[in-house]
């Protein structure tokens, strides 16, 4: 009882405000009741074994070690052999012999300890000695419980199960010794049983009706969560509402009914990199690219409009596996702490395995380092570049060798990602789109093998197929992904096959962030309180599409919301929005922002509510001594241009220095606010007398906004002479990829906007530290505007960063420096990206030298991509707009 209550109380303390009011007491009651039940069970079993082993006479002393040894044997055996199960430990020579030796030694130690304790208590030791021994047990219990809670949390289940069993044994032994020879033992036992019974009644109601309490029991307690797996608990009352609302509101969601349950089923999560739904036959594509997925869709639930959280693999897959909006969270706070679904299902007995390429973390890997380095906490990992057919062999080998009773498996196929390759037997033509379809068809053939294997060996598996993002082929003037929020980049296929359910088509919007709560709900596992996605289970069972909450996505400074066929895209930096009617305009050509202001306003309100809700379930980092994070600061971190007035107010008002400094930096990071130019200029003299450093930041913002003040211009030029930040890494306020902007660089960028070249040396230094992020692109554009020949070598070096290569080639073409001809020829001949090759052709056309024309002529004979071929032809004719 005491141990269970202490474990629950520790969980309450760790949860803080995540567990509301009376539910904290309910969790403690669960701990008392569960601890009492387990204590009685273990104590009764020990008493029965002790009676069986005999208790009389000196000859029977050694028999007292039999029952502790028998009770401890399973736990000791598991710990001894699990100790060498890791990839490195399993390579230790003779590890099996060591396991056997440790197991036998552990069982012997437990048996001898039982003999010693029994002799000490039964054969007349002084009461004081017994009490000292009881105190030692309680002290050891505290050490073990603390280690269980804080050492290697959520890692190595065998380690925590061993500590949980040890804690239970110490608690029972401590209670036995504490009550030994006590004249009031009967009264104590009766009172304890009455208290445990009352707590059991409360616990029964709490576990049946409060999902928060169940979540805390399984997710946040140290030992109780382990014990609870082996104890029958009351079924949780089904709630006929969506589990969470994506907008984070507290108002009840629309009734949608219950979703299906498949406790104990395998879950196979398949994602295909860059797979567009409109290149899948089940979504209406004419080419026979996906016969396997089409057949699966005919027996599954197909979601017509599913969206990624960002058109980047790292943020998309992290959101998918955590049920959280990670692109937004990483802008609002430092760090990537969070619990992937793998740790939850592992606690409930699922084996977990993942097969994906290292390129999953190509963008944002440093920001998501904890997930990258831990492999999302999967137990079995294969992180390597491997073709789809070989992946299927790996998966089959996993099932045949590990033989998991129930498994959660994720495989990510990389083939459709650029550069696209043509596969034998799947030939659709020579250009990019044709080769992309070839990659899709090749991957589909591999998925067909996987589905056939599952049908034969794991027929009850839940199969989910989706993608991390889409792929653009010039629909809105670009290629590939990671740049826009139009349908071709953010819409993904989503097919969920649950054995026994009829096929359905769901027209409403869904998201990748919904998959984690949906999987947990299907497996009948309580949903963590901080998981943001929506359980799609009710829609698998036929709920109305009208009840589906909005879908959200973002990239750089752009955000999107889709609801009931309407789509709003807003650029936080530019402050401009687009409204599309997806039912009547699926290719997003007609911006209805002026024609339908009421619909735009409704979607804007949804987007604002969603942004404001992102911090409600997270511990956002506020500047030191500033208390709660102000709304203007949060929105400034998100790059919202409308936050500028609030940021200026934070800078101008008395308050903690770190808060005011961050607000000033965010003001400079936002786009120029021309309507604030006067207010910013007026704030500079006031701040000069108060905090001179802040005055300089505000002066830079005022100058960028168009302030004509001579004092402001003088201060901006003075900022150029200030020391530079030595470390470029860090989180920019408007982009999780951007390095920090120091004051000299901010001043140089502001001056470059007006054509002033004073900051050219500063821009060159920044370009030399280019990391391919948003700030690097901004510097490239500033250098091109200034036409600074001294920056050409740094521009050449920046070509190594894929994310800014197109901007660099454009800059080199505009500068027409002959030193760039060999570099541009290399880009035209060998770059894998179509837009880069096309821009290199235009740049060489501008050079007008024989070497450039020869390179263009050679490229014209071998280029098969229409966009590049047209650019080459235009360059040779002098038509550089093609």
Coordinates of N, CA, C and O in Angstrom, one line a residue, residues 272-275 279 287 289-290 293 386-389 413-429 431-447 471 473:
X272 N 5.6 5.9 -48.2 CA 6.4 5.9 -49.4 C 6.8 7.4 -49.6 O 6.0 8.3 -49.7
X273 N 8.1 7.6 -49.7 CA 8.6 9.0 -49.8 C 8.1 9.7 -51.1 O 8.1 9.1 -52.2
X274 N 7.5 10.9 -50.9 CA 7.1 11.8 -52.0 C 6.0 11.2 -52.9 O 5.9 11.5 -54.1
X275 N 5.2 10.3 -52.3 CA 4.1 9.7 -53.1 C 2.9 10.6 -53.2 O 2.2 10.8 -52.2
X279 N -1.1 10.1 -58.3 CA -0.4 9.1 -59.1 C -0.6 7.7 -58.6 O 0.2 6.8 -58.9
X287 N -2.5 5.8 -65.3 CA -1.4 4.8 -65.5 C -1.5 3.7 -64.4 O -1.8 3.9 -63.3
X289 N 0.3 2.4 -62.2 CA 1.4 2.5 -61.3 C 1.3 1.7 -60.0 O 2.3 1.3 -59.4
X290 N 0.1 1.5 -59.5 CA -0.1 1.0 -58.1 C -1.1 -0.1 -58.1 O -2.1 0.0 -57.3
X293 N -1.6 -1.3 -54.3 CA -2.3 -0.4 -53.4 C -3.7 -0.2 -53.8 O -4.6 -0.1 -53.0
X386 N 18.6 1.3 -48.9 CA 18.3 0.0 -49.4 C 17.1 0.0 -50.4 O 16.2 0.8 -50.1
X387 N 17.2 -0.7 -51.5 CA 16.1 -0.7 -52.4 C 14.9 -1.4 -51.8 O 15.0 -2.2 -50.9
X388 N 13.7 -1.2 -52.4 CA 12.4 -1.6 -51.9 C 12.4 -3.2 -51.8 O 11.9 -3.7 -50.8
X389 N 12.9 -3.9 -52.8 CA 12.8 -5.3 -52.8 C 13.6 -5.9 -51.6 O 13.2 -6.8 -50.9
X413 N 9.8 3.6 -47.7 CA 10.4 3.3 -49.0 C 10.8 4.7 -49.6 O 10.0 5.6 -49.6
X414 N 12.0 4.7 -50.1 CA 12.6 6.0 -50.5 C 12.6 6.2 -52.0 O 12.8 7.3 -52.5
X415 N 12.2 5.2 -52.8 CA 12.4 5.2 -54.2 C 11.8 6.5 -54.9 O 12.5 7.1 -55.7
X416 N 10.5 6.9 -54.7 CA 10.0 8.0 -55.5 C 10.7 9.4 -55.2 O 10.4 10.3 -55.9
X417 N 11.5 9.4 -54.2 CA 12.3 10.7 -54.0 C 13.2 10.9 -55.1 O 13.8 10.0 -55.7
X418 N 13.4 12.2 -55.5 CA 14.3 12.6 -56.6 C 15.8 12.3 -56.1 O 16.0 12.4 -54.9
X419 N 16.7 11.9 -57.0 CA 16.5 11.8 -58.5 C 15.8 10.5 -58.8 O 15.9 9.5 -58.2
X420 N 14.9 10.6 -59.9 CA 14.1 9.5 -60.2 C 14.8 8.6 -61.2 O 15.5 9.0 -62.1
X421 N 14.7 7.3 -60.9 CA 15.3 6.3 -61.8 C 14.3 5.4 -62.5 O 13.2 5.2 -62.0
X422 N 14.6 5.0 -63.7 CA 13.7 4.1 -64.5 C 14.0 2.7 -64.1 O 15.2 2.3 -64.1
X423 N 13.0 1.9 -63.8 CA 13.2 0.5 -63.4 C 12.7 -0.4 -64.5 O 11.6 -0.2 -65.1
X424 N 13.4 -1.4 -64.7 CA 13.1 -2.4 -65.7 C 11.7 -3.1 -65.4 O 11.5 -3.5 -64.3
X425 N 10.9 -3.1 -66.4 CA 9.6 -3.7 -66.2 C 8.6 -2.6 -65.8 O 7.3 -3.0 -65.7
X426 N 9.0 -1.4 -65.5 CA 8.1 -0.3 -65.1 C 8.5 0.9 -65.9 O 8.8 1.9 -65.3
X427 N 8.4 0.8 -67.2 CA 8.9 1.9 -68.1 C 7.7 2.7 -68.6 O 6.9 2.2 -69.3
X428 N 7.7 4.0 -68.2 CA 6.6 4.9 -68.7 C 7.1 6.0 -69.6 O 6.3 6.8 -70.1
X429 N 8.4 6.1 -69.8 CA 9.0 7.2 -70.6 C 10.2 7.8 -70.0 O 10.7 7.4 -68.9
X431 N 11.1 11.2 -69.3 CA 11.2 12.5 -68.5 C 11.0 12.3 -67.0 O 10.8 11.1 -66.6
X432 N 11.1 13.3 -66.3 CA 11.1 13.2 -64.8 C 9.8 12.6 -64.3 O 9.8 11.7 -63.5
X433 N 8.6 13.0 -64.8 CA 7.4 12.5 -64.3 C 7.2 11.0 -64.7 O 6.7 10.2 -63.9
X434 N 7.7 10.6 -65.9 CA 7.7 9.2 -66.3 C 8.6 8.4 -65.3 O 8.2 7.3 -64.9
X435 N 9.8 8.9 -65.1 CA 10.7 8.1 -64.2 C 10.1 8.1 -62.8 O 10.4 7.1 -62.0
X436 N 9.5 9.1 -62.3 CA 8.8 9.1 -61.0 C 7.8 8.0 -61.0 O 7.7 7.3 -60.0
X437 N 7.0 7.9 -62.0 CA 6.0 6.8 -62.0 C 6.6 5.5 -62.0 O 6.1 4.5 -61.4
X438 N 7.8 5.4 -62.7 CA 8.5 4.1 -62.7 C 8.9 3.7 -61.2 O 8.8 2.6 -60.8
X439 N 9.4 4.7 -60.5 CA 9.8 4.5 -59.1 C 8.6 4.1 -58.3 O 8.6 3.2 -57.4
X440 N 7.4 4.8 -58.5 CA 6.2 4.4 -57.8 C 5.8 3.0 -58.1 O 5.4 2.2 -57.1
X441 N 5.8 2.6 -59.3 CA 5.4 1.3 -59.7 C 6.3 0.2 -59.1 O 5.9 -0.9 -58.7
X442 N 7.6 0.5 -59.1 CA 8.6 -0.4 -58.5 C 8.3 -0.6 -57.0 O 8.4 -1.8 -56.5
X443 N 8.1 0.5 -56.4 CA 7.8 0.4 -54.9 C 6.5 -0.4 -54.7 O 6.4 -1.2 -53.8
X444 N 5.5 -0.1 -55.5 CA 4.2 -0.8 -55.4 C 4.4 -2.4 -55.5 O 3.8 -3.1 -54.8
X445 N 5.3 -2.8 -56.4 CA 5.5 -4.2 -56.6 C 6.1 -4.8 -55.3 O 5.8 -5.9 -54.9
X446 N 7.0 -4.0 -54.7 CA 7.6 -4.5 -53.4 C 6.5 -4.6 -52.3 O 6.5 -5.5 -51.5
X447 N 5.6 -3.5 -52.3 CA 4.5 -3.6 -51.3 C 3.6 -4.8 -51.6 O 3.1 -5.3 -50.6
X471 N 4.9 15.7 -54.2 CA 6.0 16.1 -55.1 C 5.4 17.0 -56.2 O 4.3 16.7 -56.8
X473 N 5.5 19.0 -59.8 CA 6.0 18.9 -61.2 C 5.5 20.2 -62.0 O 4.8 20.1 -62.9

